[in-house]
Short mmCIF file of N, CA and C in Angstrom, two decimals:
data_model
loop_
_atom_site.label_atom_id
_atom_site.label_comp_id
_atom_site.label_asym_id
_atom_site.label_seq_id
_atom_site.Cartn_x
_atom_site.Cartn_y
_atom_site.Cartn_z
N MET A 1 -11.16 -9.54 -5.56
CA MET A 1 -11.00 -9.00 -4.23
C MET A 1 -11.05 -7.48 -4.32
N GLU A 2 -11.82 -6.89 -3.43
CA GLU A 2 -11.92 -5.44 -3.37
C GLU A 2 -11.84 -4.97 -1.93
N GLN A 3 -11.27 -3.80 -1.75
CA GLN A 3 -11.15 -3.22 -0.42
C GLN A 3 -11.10 -1.70 -0.58
N SER A 4 -11.71 -0.99 0.35
CA SER A 4 -11.63 0.47 0.32
C SER A 4 -11.71 0.99 1.74
N GLY A 5 -11.28 2.22 1.90
CA GLY A 5 -11.34 2.82 3.23
C GLY A 5 -10.73 4.20 3.22
N GLU A 6 -10.67 4.77 4.40
CA GLU A 6 -10.05 6.09 4.55
C GLU A 6 -9.46 6.21 5.94
N TYR A 7 -8.41 7.01 6.04
CA TYR A 7 -7.72 7.26 7.29
C TYR A 7 -7.40 8.73 7.41
N ARG A 8 -7.56 9.27 8.61
CA ARG A 8 -7.17 10.65 8.89
C ARG A 8 -5.74 10.62 9.43
N ILE A 9 -4.91 11.48 8.87
CA ILE A 9 -3.51 11.53 9.26
C ILE A 9 -3.21 12.94 9.74
N ALA A 10 -2.64 13.04 10.94
CA ALA A 10 -2.32 14.34 11.52
C ALA A 10 -1.06 14.91 10.86
N GLY A 11 -1.27 15.71 9.81
CA GLY A 11 -0.16 16.33 9.12
C GLY A 11 -0.61 16.97 7.83
N PRO A 12 0.17 17.92 7.33
CA PRO A 12 -0.18 18.58 6.07
C PRO A 12 -0.10 17.62 4.88
N ARG A 13 -0.96 17.85 3.91
CA ARG A 13 -1.07 16.94 2.75
C ARG A 13 0.26 16.74 2.04
N MET A 14 1.05 17.78 1.80
CA MET A 14 2.32 17.61 1.08
C MET A 14 3.28 16.72 1.86
N ARG A 15 3.32 16.88 3.17
CA ARG A 15 4.21 16.04 3.97
C ARG A 15 3.75 14.58 3.96
N VAL A 16 2.44 14.36 4.00
CA VAL A 16 1.90 12.99 3.91
C VAL A 16 2.27 12.40 2.56
N TRP A 17 2.10 13.17 1.49
CA TRP A 17 2.45 12.73 0.13
C TRP A 17 3.91 12.30 0.07
N GLU A 18 4.79 13.13 0.60
CA GLU A 18 6.22 12.82 0.57
C GLU A 18 6.52 11.53 1.32
N ALA A 19 5.89 11.35 2.48
CA ALA A 19 6.13 10.13 3.27
C ALA A 19 5.61 8.89 2.53
N LEU A 20 4.46 9.01 1.88
CA LEU A 20 3.90 7.86 1.14
C LEU A 20 4.76 7.48 -0.07
N ASN A 21 5.62 8.38 -0.50
CA ASN A 21 6.47 8.12 -1.65
C ASN A 21 7.93 7.92 -1.28
N ASP A 22 8.20 7.76 0.01
CA ASP A 22 9.56 7.57 0.50
C ASP A 22 9.78 6.08 0.78
N PRO A 23 10.65 5.42 -0.02
CA PRO A 23 10.88 3.98 0.17
C PRO A 23 11.29 3.61 1.60
N ALA A 24 12.08 4.45 2.27
CA ALA A 24 12.52 4.14 3.64
C ALA A 24 11.33 4.11 4.59
N VAL A 25 10.40 5.03 4.43
CA VAL A 25 9.19 5.06 5.27
C VAL A 25 8.36 3.81 4.99
N LEU A 26 8.21 3.46 3.72
CA LEU A 26 7.39 2.30 3.36
C LEU A 26 7.96 1.01 3.92
N VAL A 27 9.27 0.86 3.88
CA VAL A 27 9.90 -0.35 4.44
C VAL A 27 9.58 -0.46 5.93
N ARG A 28 9.61 0.66 6.63
CA ARG A 28 9.33 0.64 8.07
C ARG A 28 7.86 0.35 8.36
N CYS A 29 6.97 0.71 7.45
CA CYS A 29 5.53 0.63 7.73
C CYS A 29 4.83 -0.60 7.16
N ILE A 30 5.37 -1.22 6.14
CA ILE A 30 4.75 -2.41 5.55
C ILE A 30 5.24 -3.63 6.31
N ASP A 31 4.32 -4.32 6.95
CA ASP A 31 4.65 -5.50 7.75
C ASP A 31 5.38 -6.53 6.89
N GLY A 32 6.56 -6.94 7.33
CA GLY A 32 7.33 -7.96 6.62
C GLY A 32 8.14 -7.45 5.45
N CYS A 33 8.12 -6.14 5.19
CA CYS A 33 8.86 -5.60 4.04
C CYS A 33 10.36 -5.62 4.33
N ARG A 34 11.09 -6.26 3.46
CA ARG A 34 12.53 -6.38 3.62
C ARG A 34 13.27 -5.32 2.82
N SER A 35 12.68 -4.90 1.69
CA SER A 35 13.32 -3.87 0.88
C SER A 35 12.31 -3.23 -0.05
N MET A 36 12.61 -1.98 -0.43
CA MET A 36 11.82 -1.23 -1.40
C MET A 36 12.84 -0.42 -2.20
N THR A 37 13.03 -0.81 -3.44
CA THR A 37 14.09 -0.23 -4.27
C THR A 37 13.52 0.49 -5.47
N PRO A 38 13.87 1.78 -5.65
CA PRO A 38 13.46 2.47 -6.88
C PRO A 38 14.18 1.84 -8.08
N VAL A 39 13.45 1.59 -9.16
CA VAL A 39 14.05 0.99 -10.36
C VAL A 39 13.77 1.84 -11.60
N GLY A 40 13.35 3.06 -11.40
CA GLY A 40 13.05 3.98 -12.50
C GLY A 40 12.06 5.01 -12.02
N ASP A 41 11.70 5.91 -12.91
CA ASP A 41 10.72 6.93 -12.56
C ASP A 41 9.40 6.28 -12.15
N ASP A 42 8.98 6.53 -10.93
CA ASP A 42 7.71 6.03 -10.42
C ASP A 42 7.58 4.51 -10.47
N ARG A 43 8.71 3.80 -10.35
CA ARG A 43 8.70 2.34 -10.34
C ARG A 43 9.58 1.83 -9.20
N PHE A 44 9.08 0.78 -8.54
CA PHE A 44 9.78 0.21 -7.40
C PHE A 44 9.71 -1.31 -7.46
N GLU A 45 10.68 -1.94 -6.81
CA GLU A 45 10.62 -3.37 -6.56
C GLU A 45 10.70 -3.55 -5.05
N ALA A 46 9.87 -4.45 -4.53
CA ALA A 46 9.84 -4.70 -3.09
C ALA A 46 9.93 -6.19 -2.82
N VAL A 47 10.47 -6.51 -1.66
CA VAL A 47 10.51 -7.88 -1.18
C VAL A 47 9.80 -7.89 0.17
N VAL A 48 8.76 -8.73 0.28
CA VAL A 48 7.94 -8.77 1.49
C VAL A 48 7.73 -10.22 1.91
N ALA A 49 8.01 -10.51 3.17
CA ALA A 49 7.73 -11.82 3.74
C ALA A 49 6.36 -11.74 4.40
N ALA A 50 5.47 -12.67 4.05
CA ALA A 50 4.11 -12.61 4.59
C ALA A 50 3.56 -14.01 4.80
N ARG A 51 2.57 -14.07 5.67
CA ARG A 51 1.84 -15.31 5.91
C ARG A 51 0.38 -15.05 5.59
N VAL A 52 -0.18 -15.89 4.74
CA VAL A 52 -1.60 -15.81 4.38
C VAL A 52 -2.20 -17.17 4.71
N GLY A 53 -2.92 -17.22 5.82
CA GLY A 53 -3.43 -18.52 6.26
C GLY A 53 -2.25 -19.45 6.50
N PRO A 54 -2.28 -20.64 5.92
CA PRO A 54 -1.20 -21.60 6.11
C PRO A 54 0.01 -21.36 5.19
N VAL A 55 -0.11 -20.41 4.29
CA VAL A 55 0.95 -20.16 3.30
C VAL A 55 1.87 -19.05 3.79
N LYS A 56 3.14 -19.39 3.93
CA LYS A 56 4.16 -18.40 4.31
C LYS A 56 5.17 -18.36 3.17
N ALA A 57 5.46 -17.14 2.70
CA ALA A 57 6.38 -17.03 1.58
C ALA A 57 7.01 -15.64 1.54
N THR A 58 8.03 -15.54 0.71
CA THR A 58 8.63 -14.25 0.41
C THR A 58 8.13 -13.86 -0.97
N PHE A 59 7.55 -12.68 -1.04
CA PHE A 59 6.94 -12.20 -2.27
C PHE A 59 7.77 -11.08 -2.88
N ASN A 60 7.92 -11.12 -4.19
CA ASN A 60 8.60 -10.06 -4.93
C ASN A 60 7.53 -9.27 -5.66
N ALA A 61 7.56 -7.95 -5.44
CA ALA A 61 6.53 -7.09 -6.02
C ALA A 61 7.14 -6.07 -6.96
N ALA A 62 6.48 -5.88 -8.08
CA ALA A 62 6.81 -4.80 -9.02
C ALA A 62 5.69 -3.77 -8.88
N ILE A 63 6.05 -2.54 -8.57
CA ILE A 63 5.07 -1.48 -8.30
C ILE A 63 5.31 -0.32 -9.24
N ALA A 64 4.24 0.13 -9.88
CA ALA A 64 4.33 1.29 -10.76
C ALA A 64 3.30 2.32 -10.31
N LEU A 65 3.73 3.57 -10.18
CA LEU A 65 2.83 4.68 -9.88
C LEU A 65 2.37 5.26 -11.20
N CYS A 66 1.06 5.37 -11.38
CA CYS A 66 0.48 5.87 -12.63
C CYS A 66 -0.47 7.03 -12.32
N ASP A 67 -0.74 7.83 -13.33
CA ASP A 67 -1.67 8.96 -13.18
C ASP A 67 -1.35 9.79 -11.95
N VAL A 68 -0.07 10.11 -11.78
CA VAL A 68 0.41 10.81 -10.60
C VAL A 68 0.05 12.30 -10.69
N GLU A 69 -0.64 12.79 -9.65
CA GLU A 69 -1.00 14.20 -9.54
C GLU A 69 -0.65 14.68 -8.13
N PRO A 70 0.65 15.03 -7.90
CA PRO A 70 1.06 15.43 -6.56
C PRO A 70 0.36 16.73 -6.12
N PRO A 71 0.01 16.88 -4.90
CA PRO A 71 -0.02 15.91 -3.80
C PRO A 71 -1.42 15.32 -3.62
N GLU A 72 -2.15 15.15 -4.71
CA GLU A 72 -3.56 14.76 -4.62
C GLU A 72 -3.84 13.28 -4.78
N ARG A 73 -3.27 12.64 -5.81
CA ARG A 73 -3.67 11.25 -6.07
C ARG A 73 -2.66 10.54 -6.98
N TYR A 74 -2.75 9.22 -6.95
CA TYR A 74 -2.07 8.36 -7.92
C TYR A 74 -2.73 6.99 -7.90
N ARG A 75 -2.36 6.21 -8.88
CA ARG A 75 -2.83 4.83 -8.99
C ARG A 75 -1.60 3.94 -8.93
N LEU A 76 -1.67 2.91 -8.09
CA LEU A 76 -0.59 1.93 -7.99
C LEU A 76 -0.98 0.69 -8.79
N GLU A 77 -0.09 0.25 -9.65
CA GLU A 77 -0.26 -1.02 -10.36
C GLU A 77 0.76 -1.96 -9.75
N VAL A 78 0.29 -3.09 -9.21
CA VAL A 78 1.18 -3.99 -8.47
C VAL A 78 1.07 -5.41 -9.03
N GLN A 79 2.24 -6.02 -9.25
CA GLN A 79 2.30 -7.43 -9.63
C GLN A 79 3.20 -8.13 -8.61
N VAL A 80 2.68 -9.20 -8.02
CA VAL A 80 3.39 -9.89 -6.95
C VAL A 80 3.59 -11.35 -7.33
N LYS A 81 4.82 -11.83 -7.12
CA LYS A 81 5.14 -13.23 -7.36
C LYS A 81 5.69 -13.83 -6.08
N GLY A 82 5.15 -14.99 -5.73
CA GLY A 82 5.58 -15.67 -4.51
C GLY A 82 6.03 -17.09 -4.74
N GLY A 83 6.57 -17.37 -5.93
CA GLY A 83 7.02 -18.73 -6.23
C GLY A 83 5.87 -19.71 -6.14
N VAL A 84 6.08 -20.82 -5.42
CA VAL A 84 5.04 -21.85 -5.31
C VAL A 84 3.81 -21.36 -4.55
N ALA A 85 3.96 -20.26 -3.78
CA ALA A 85 2.83 -19.72 -3.02
C ALA A 85 1.79 -19.10 -3.95
N GLY A 86 2.22 -18.67 -5.12
CA GLY A 86 1.27 -18.09 -6.06
C GLY A 86 1.61 -16.68 -6.44
N PHE A 87 0.62 -15.98 -6.96
CA PHE A 87 0.84 -14.63 -7.46
C PHE A 87 -0.39 -13.78 -7.22
N ALA A 88 -0.20 -12.49 -7.35
CA ALA A 88 -1.31 -11.54 -7.20
C ALA A 88 -1.07 -10.37 -8.14
N LYS A 89 -2.14 -9.75 -8.53
CA LYS A 89 -2.07 -8.58 -9.39
C LYS A 89 -3.18 -7.64 -8.95
N GLY A 90 -2.86 -6.34 -8.83
CA GLY A 90 -3.89 -5.44 -8.38
C GLY A 90 -3.61 -3.99 -8.67
N THR A 91 -4.61 -3.18 -8.35
CA THR A 91 -4.55 -1.74 -8.54
C THR A 91 -5.06 -1.08 -7.27
N ALA A 92 -4.40 -0.01 -6.88
CA ALA A 92 -4.86 0.78 -5.73
C ALA A 92 -4.94 2.24 -6.14
N LEU A 93 -6.10 2.84 -5.94
CA LEU A 93 -6.27 4.27 -6.15
C LEU A 93 -6.11 4.94 -4.80
N VAL A 94 -5.22 5.93 -4.73
CA VAL A 94 -4.94 6.63 -3.48
C VAL A 94 -5.20 8.11 -3.69
N GLU A 95 -6.01 8.71 -2.81
CA GLU A 95 -6.30 10.14 -2.88
C GLU A 95 -6.04 10.78 -1.53
N LEU A 96 -5.43 11.96 -1.55
CA LEU A 96 -5.19 12.72 -0.34
C LEU A 96 -6.02 14.00 -0.41
N GLU A 97 -6.81 14.21 0.63
CA GLU A 97 -7.67 15.39 0.70
C GLU A 97 -7.26 16.21 1.91
N GLU A 98 -7.03 17.50 1.69
CA GLU A 98 -6.67 18.38 2.80
C GLU A 98 -7.92 18.72 3.61
N VAL A 99 -7.96 18.24 4.86
CA VAL A 99 -9.08 18.53 5.75
C VAL A 99 -8.85 19.91 6.37
N THR A 100 -7.65 20.09 6.94
CA THR A 100 -7.18 21.38 7.43
C THR A 100 -5.71 21.46 7.04
N THR A 101 -5.05 22.55 7.37
CA THR A 101 -3.63 22.65 7.04
C THR A 101 -2.78 21.64 7.81
N GLU A 102 -3.35 21.05 8.87
CA GLU A 102 -2.62 20.08 9.68
C GLU A 102 -3.28 18.71 9.76
N GLU A 103 -4.23 18.45 8.85
CA GLU A 103 -4.86 17.13 8.83
C GLU A 103 -5.19 16.74 7.38
N THR A 104 -4.87 15.49 7.06
CA THR A 104 -5.08 14.97 5.71
C THR A 104 -5.95 13.73 5.77
N LEU A 105 -6.89 13.63 4.86
CA LEU A 105 -7.73 12.44 4.74
C LEU A 105 -7.21 11.63 3.56
N LEU A 106 -6.78 10.39 3.84
CA LEU A 106 -6.30 9.48 2.81
C LEU A 106 -7.43 8.51 2.49
N LYS A 107 -7.82 8.45 1.21
CA LYS A 107 -8.84 7.51 0.75
C LYS A 107 -8.18 6.52 -0.20
N TYR A 108 -8.61 5.26 -0.13
CA TYR A 108 -8.03 4.26 -1.04
C TYR A 108 -9.10 3.28 -1.49
N GLN A 109 -8.88 2.75 -2.70
CA GLN A 109 -9.70 1.67 -3.26
C GLN A 109 -8.73 0.68 -3.88
N ILE A 110 -8.87 -0.57 -3.49
CA ILE A 110 -7.99 -1.63 -3.99
C ILE A 110 -8.83 -2.68 -4.70
N THR A 111 -8.37 -3.10 -5.86
CA THR A 111 -8.97 -4.23 -6.56
C THR A 111 -7.83 -5.15 -6.97
N GLY A 112 -8.08 -6.45 -6.95
CA GLY A 112 -7.02 -7.36 -7.32
C GLY A 112 -7.49 -8.79 -7.46
N GLY A 113 -6.57 -9.60 -7.92
CA GLY A 113 -6.84 -11.01 -8.09
C GLY A 113 -5.63 -11.82 -7.68
N ILE A 114 -5.86 -13.10 -7.38
CA ILE A 114 -4.79 -14.00 -6.93
C ILE A 114 -4.83 -15.29 -7.73
N GLY A 115 -3.70 -15.99 -7.71
CA GLY A 115 -3.63 -17.28 -8.37
C GLY A 115 -2.65 -18.19 -7.64
N GLY A 116 -2.61 -19.44 -8.06
CA GLY A 116 -1.71 -20.41 -7.44
C GLY A 116 -2.23 -20.88 -6.09
N LYS A 117 -1.32 -21.21 -5.19
CA LYS A 117 -1.69 -21.73 -3.88
C LYS A 117 -2.54 -20.73 -3.09
N LEU A 118 -2.28 -19.44 -3.28
CA LEU A 118 -3.08 -18.42 -2.61
C LEU A 118 -4.55 -18.56 -2.96
N ALA A 119 -4.83 -18.81 -4.22
CA ALA A 119 -6.23 -18.96 -4.66
C ALA A 119 -6.84 -20.24 -4.08
N GLN A 120 -6.03 -21.26 -3.88
CA GLN A 120 -6.54 -22.52 -3.36
C GLN A 120 -6.96 -22.42 -1.89
N ILE A 121 -6.33 -21.53 -1.13
CA ILE A 121 -6.68 -21.44 0.29
C ILE A 121 -7.97 -20.65 0.51
N GLY A 122 -8.41 -19.97 -0.51
CA GLY A 122 -9.71 -19.30 -0.42
C GLY A 122 -9.62 -17.79 -0.29
N SER A 123 -10.54 -17.15 -0.97
CA SER A 123 -10.54 -15.68 -1.00
C SER A 123 -10.84 -15.08 0.37
N ARG A 124 -11.62 -15.77 1.20
CA ARG A 124 -11.95 -15.23 2.52
C ARG A 124 -10.69 -15.05 3.37
N LEU A 125 -9.80 -16.07 3.38
CA LEU A 125 -8.55 -15.96 4.13
C LEU A 125 -7.64 -14.89 3.55
N VAL A 126 -7.58 -14.81 2.22
CA VAL A 126 -6.72 -13.82 1.57
C VAL A 126 -7.24 -12.41 1.87
N GLU A 127 -8.54 -12.20 1.78
CA GLU A 127 -9.11 -10.88 2.08
C GLU A 127 -8.88 -10.49 3.53
N SER A 128 -9.01 -11.44 4.44
CA SER A 128 -8.76 -11.17 5.86
C SER A 128 -7.31 -10.76 6.08
N ALA A 129 -6.38 -11.48 5.45
CA ALA A 129 -4.96 -11.14 5.57
C ALA A 129 -4.68 -9.76 4.98
N ALA A 130 -5.30 -9.44 3.85
CA ALA A 130 -5.11 -8.14 3.20
C ALA A 130 -5.62 -7.01 4.10
N ARG A 131 -6.75 -7.22 4.75
CA ARG A 131 -7.30 -6.20 5.66
C ARG A 131 -6.36 -5.98 6.86
N LYS A 132 -5.80 -7.08 7.38
CA LYS A 132 -4.88 -6.96 8.51
C LYS A 132 -3.61 -6.22 8.09
N LEU A 133 -3.08 -6.53 6.91
CA LEU A 133 -1.89 -5.85 6.42
C LEU A 133 -2.15 -4.36 6.22
N THR A 134 -3.32 -4.03 5.69
CA THR A 134 -3.68 -2.63 5.47
C THR A 134 -3.78 -1.89 6.79
N ALA A 135 -4.49 -2.47 7.76
CA ALA A 135 -4.63 -1.84 9.07
C ALA A 135 -3.28 -1.66 9.74
N SER A 136 -2.43 -2.68 9.65
CA SER A 136 -1.10 -2.61 10.23
C SER A 136 -0.28 -1.50 9.58
N PHE A 137 -0.38 -1.38 8.25
CA PHE A 137 0.35 -0.33 7.55
C PHE A 137 -0.04 1.04 8.07
N PHE A 138 -1.34 1.33 8.17
CA PHE A 138 -1.77 2.65 8.58
C PHE A 138 -1.45 2.93 10.05
N GLU A 139 -1.49 1.92 10.90
CA GLU A 139 -1.09 2.11 12.29
C GLU A 139 0.38 2.48 12.37
N ARG A 140 1.22 1.73 11.65
CA ARG A 140 2.66 2.01 11.65
C ARG A 140 2.96 3.36 11.00
N PHE A 141 2.25 3.66 9.91
CA PHE A 141 2.47 4.92 9.20
C PHE A 141 2.16 6.11 10.12
N ALA A 142 1.07 6.03 10.86
CA ALA A 142 0.70 7.13 11.78
C ALA A 142 1.78 7.34 12.83
N VAL A 143 2.29 6.25 13.39
CA VAL A 143 3.35 6.35 14.41
C VAL A 143 4.63 6.90 13.79
N ASP A 144 5.03 6.36 12.64
CA ASP A 144 6.24 6.79 11.96
C ASP A 144 6.14 8.26 11.55
N PHE A 145 4.99 8.65 11.05
CA PHE A 145 4.77 10.01 10.57
C PHE A 145 4.85 11.00 11.73
N ALA A 146 4.34 10.62 12.89
CA ALA A 146 4.33 11.51 14.04
C ALA A 146 5.72 11.66 14.67
N ALA A 147 6.61 10.72 14.39
CA ALA A 147 7.95 10.74 15.02
C ALA A 147 8.81 11.86 14.48
#
């Protein structure tokens, strides 16, 4: 599974960077996120309730930020376990580009794989759900960031 895109965010790059690295902001912006807990330098654990096609589950995610270059870029390494629902593993490259002093362009590339029941329901449904979650995140992030 692969996904990429970009979003323009009304705000200075450093402020966008800080918001993207704030667990409280992420909990508010990730659909179904119940918690985001720092567990070490550049490491987090998250609990997210999600529905992918007919599969509804609570997923536990281990997230590591790698190759961190504030406020320009980092790579997220994510491992997700959903019990009988299955598992996922992926990488996201995130780059922030200063368009103006008050506008930031966020670019991302995601690659990943799934297993278990998630794989059985088909990659098309999983990719569709991933696109919806991504769009929802950026919509919520823009609103939260502007507040």
